[in-house]
Coordinates of C-alpha atoms in Angstrom, one line a residue:
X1 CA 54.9 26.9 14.8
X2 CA 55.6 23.3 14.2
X3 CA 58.9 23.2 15.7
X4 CA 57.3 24.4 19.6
X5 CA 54.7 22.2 19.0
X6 CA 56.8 19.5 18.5
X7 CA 59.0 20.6 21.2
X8 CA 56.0 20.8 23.5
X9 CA 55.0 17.4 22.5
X10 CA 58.4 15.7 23.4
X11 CA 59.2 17.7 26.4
X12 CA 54.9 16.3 27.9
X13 CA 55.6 12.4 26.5
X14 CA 59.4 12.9 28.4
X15 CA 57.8 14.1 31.5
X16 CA 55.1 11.5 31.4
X17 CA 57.1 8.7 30.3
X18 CA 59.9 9.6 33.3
X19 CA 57.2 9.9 35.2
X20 CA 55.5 6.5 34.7
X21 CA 58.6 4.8 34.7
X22 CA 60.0 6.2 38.4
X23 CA 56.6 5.3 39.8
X24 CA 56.2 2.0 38.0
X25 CA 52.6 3.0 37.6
X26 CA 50.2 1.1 35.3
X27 CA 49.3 2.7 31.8
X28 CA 45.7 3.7 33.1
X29 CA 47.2 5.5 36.1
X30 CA 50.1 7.5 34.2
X31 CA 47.5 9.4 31.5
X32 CA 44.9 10.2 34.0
X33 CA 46.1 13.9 34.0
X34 CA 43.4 15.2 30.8
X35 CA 39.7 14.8 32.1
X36 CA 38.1 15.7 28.9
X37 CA 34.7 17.5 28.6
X38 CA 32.0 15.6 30.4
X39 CA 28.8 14.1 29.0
X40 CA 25.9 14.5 31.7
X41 CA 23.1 14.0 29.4
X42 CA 22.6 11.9 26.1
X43 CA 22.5 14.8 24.0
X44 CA 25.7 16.4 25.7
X45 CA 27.4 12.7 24.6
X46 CA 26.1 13.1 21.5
X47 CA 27.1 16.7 20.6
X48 CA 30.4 16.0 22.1
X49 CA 30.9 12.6 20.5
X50 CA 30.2 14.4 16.5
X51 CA 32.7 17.2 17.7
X52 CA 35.4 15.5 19.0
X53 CA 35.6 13.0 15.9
X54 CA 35.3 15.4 13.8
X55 CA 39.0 17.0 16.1
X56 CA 40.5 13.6 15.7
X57 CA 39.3 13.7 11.9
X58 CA 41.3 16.9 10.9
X59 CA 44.3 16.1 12.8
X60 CA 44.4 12.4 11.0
X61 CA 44.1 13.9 8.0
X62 CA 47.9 15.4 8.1
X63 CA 51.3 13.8 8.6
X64 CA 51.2 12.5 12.0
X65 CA 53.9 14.1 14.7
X66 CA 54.2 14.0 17.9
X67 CA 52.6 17.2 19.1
X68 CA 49.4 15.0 17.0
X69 CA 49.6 12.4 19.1
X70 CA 49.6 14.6 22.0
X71 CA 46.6 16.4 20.6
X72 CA 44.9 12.5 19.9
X73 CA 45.6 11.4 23.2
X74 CA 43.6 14.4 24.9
X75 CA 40.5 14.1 22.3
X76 CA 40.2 10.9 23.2
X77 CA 39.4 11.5 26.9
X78 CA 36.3 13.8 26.2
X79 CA 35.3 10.6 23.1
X80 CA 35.6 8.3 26.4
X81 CA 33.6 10.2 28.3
X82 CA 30.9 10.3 25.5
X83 CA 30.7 6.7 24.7
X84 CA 30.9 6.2 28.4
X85 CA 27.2 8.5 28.7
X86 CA 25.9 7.0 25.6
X87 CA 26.4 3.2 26.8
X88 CA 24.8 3.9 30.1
X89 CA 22.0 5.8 28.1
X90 CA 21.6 3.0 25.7
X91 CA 21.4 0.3 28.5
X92 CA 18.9 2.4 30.0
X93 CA 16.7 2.3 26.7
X94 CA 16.9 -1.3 26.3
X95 CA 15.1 -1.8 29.7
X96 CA 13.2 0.7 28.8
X97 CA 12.1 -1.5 25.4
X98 CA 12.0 -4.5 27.6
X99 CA 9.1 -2.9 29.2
X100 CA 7.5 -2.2 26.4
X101 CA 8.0 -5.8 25.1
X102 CA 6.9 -7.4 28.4
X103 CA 3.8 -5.1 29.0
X104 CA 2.7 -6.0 25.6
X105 CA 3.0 -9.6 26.1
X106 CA 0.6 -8.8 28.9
X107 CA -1.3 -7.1 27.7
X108 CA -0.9 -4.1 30.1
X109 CA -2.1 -1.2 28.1
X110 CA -1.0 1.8 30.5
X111 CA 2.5 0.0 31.2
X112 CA 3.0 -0.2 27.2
X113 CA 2.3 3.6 26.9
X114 CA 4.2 5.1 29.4
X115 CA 7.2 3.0 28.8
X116 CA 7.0 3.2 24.6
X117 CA 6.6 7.1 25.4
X118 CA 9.4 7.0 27.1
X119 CA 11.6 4.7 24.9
X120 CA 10.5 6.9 22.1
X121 CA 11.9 9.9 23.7
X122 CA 15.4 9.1 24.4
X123 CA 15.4 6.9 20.6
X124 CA 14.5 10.0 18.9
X125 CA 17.5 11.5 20.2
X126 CA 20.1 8.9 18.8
X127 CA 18.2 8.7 15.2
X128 CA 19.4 11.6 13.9

């Protein structure tokens, strides 16, 4: 089973190498082929964030071949793809918190509430 796996693995980094190389194409452009799972929501990013490094954990954890480094390459898209989600998320929650910080400073009761209420909501979802 190895053996075609390893076989697999050099016959897709041949192709994609000969590939890259007729075209001259940058290195971003040449692994674009593996879209990964998508993250729409925070808790999507997070599920698929614990998943896929727990993937990337069990194929570390053996000798390293080729076929691996195939099978890296492609977890990493859907890991991209969650940190991507989670960054935007996060960004979104430190606005969020700035709201909070500014209405306080204010001393705009209703303002505070909603936007703590909010901040608390997505925040709970990244504590555990």
């Amino acid at each position: 089973m190895k053996i075609v796996k390893y076989g697999l693995a050099c016959i897709l980094f041949a192709v994609g190498t000969h590939s890259a190389m007729a075209f001259d194409a940058p290195a971003q452009e040449r692994f674009d082929h593996f879209k990964g799972e998508q993250s729409t929501s925070l808790e999507e990013a997070l599920a698929n964030f614990a998943e896929y490094n727990e993937k990337l954990e069990v194929v570390l954890n053996g000798e390293l071949e080729p076929a691996d480094m195939a099978e890296i390459h492609q977890l990493t898209y859907t890991l991209e793809n969650a940190l991507e989600r989670i960054n935007i998320e996060l960004a979104q929650l430190a606005e969020t918190l700035e709201e909070v910080h500014l209405g306080s400073e204010q001393l705009a009761y209703d303002r505070v509430r909603e936007a703590a209420r909010l901040y608390l909501e997505t925040a709970r979802k990244i504590e555990k």
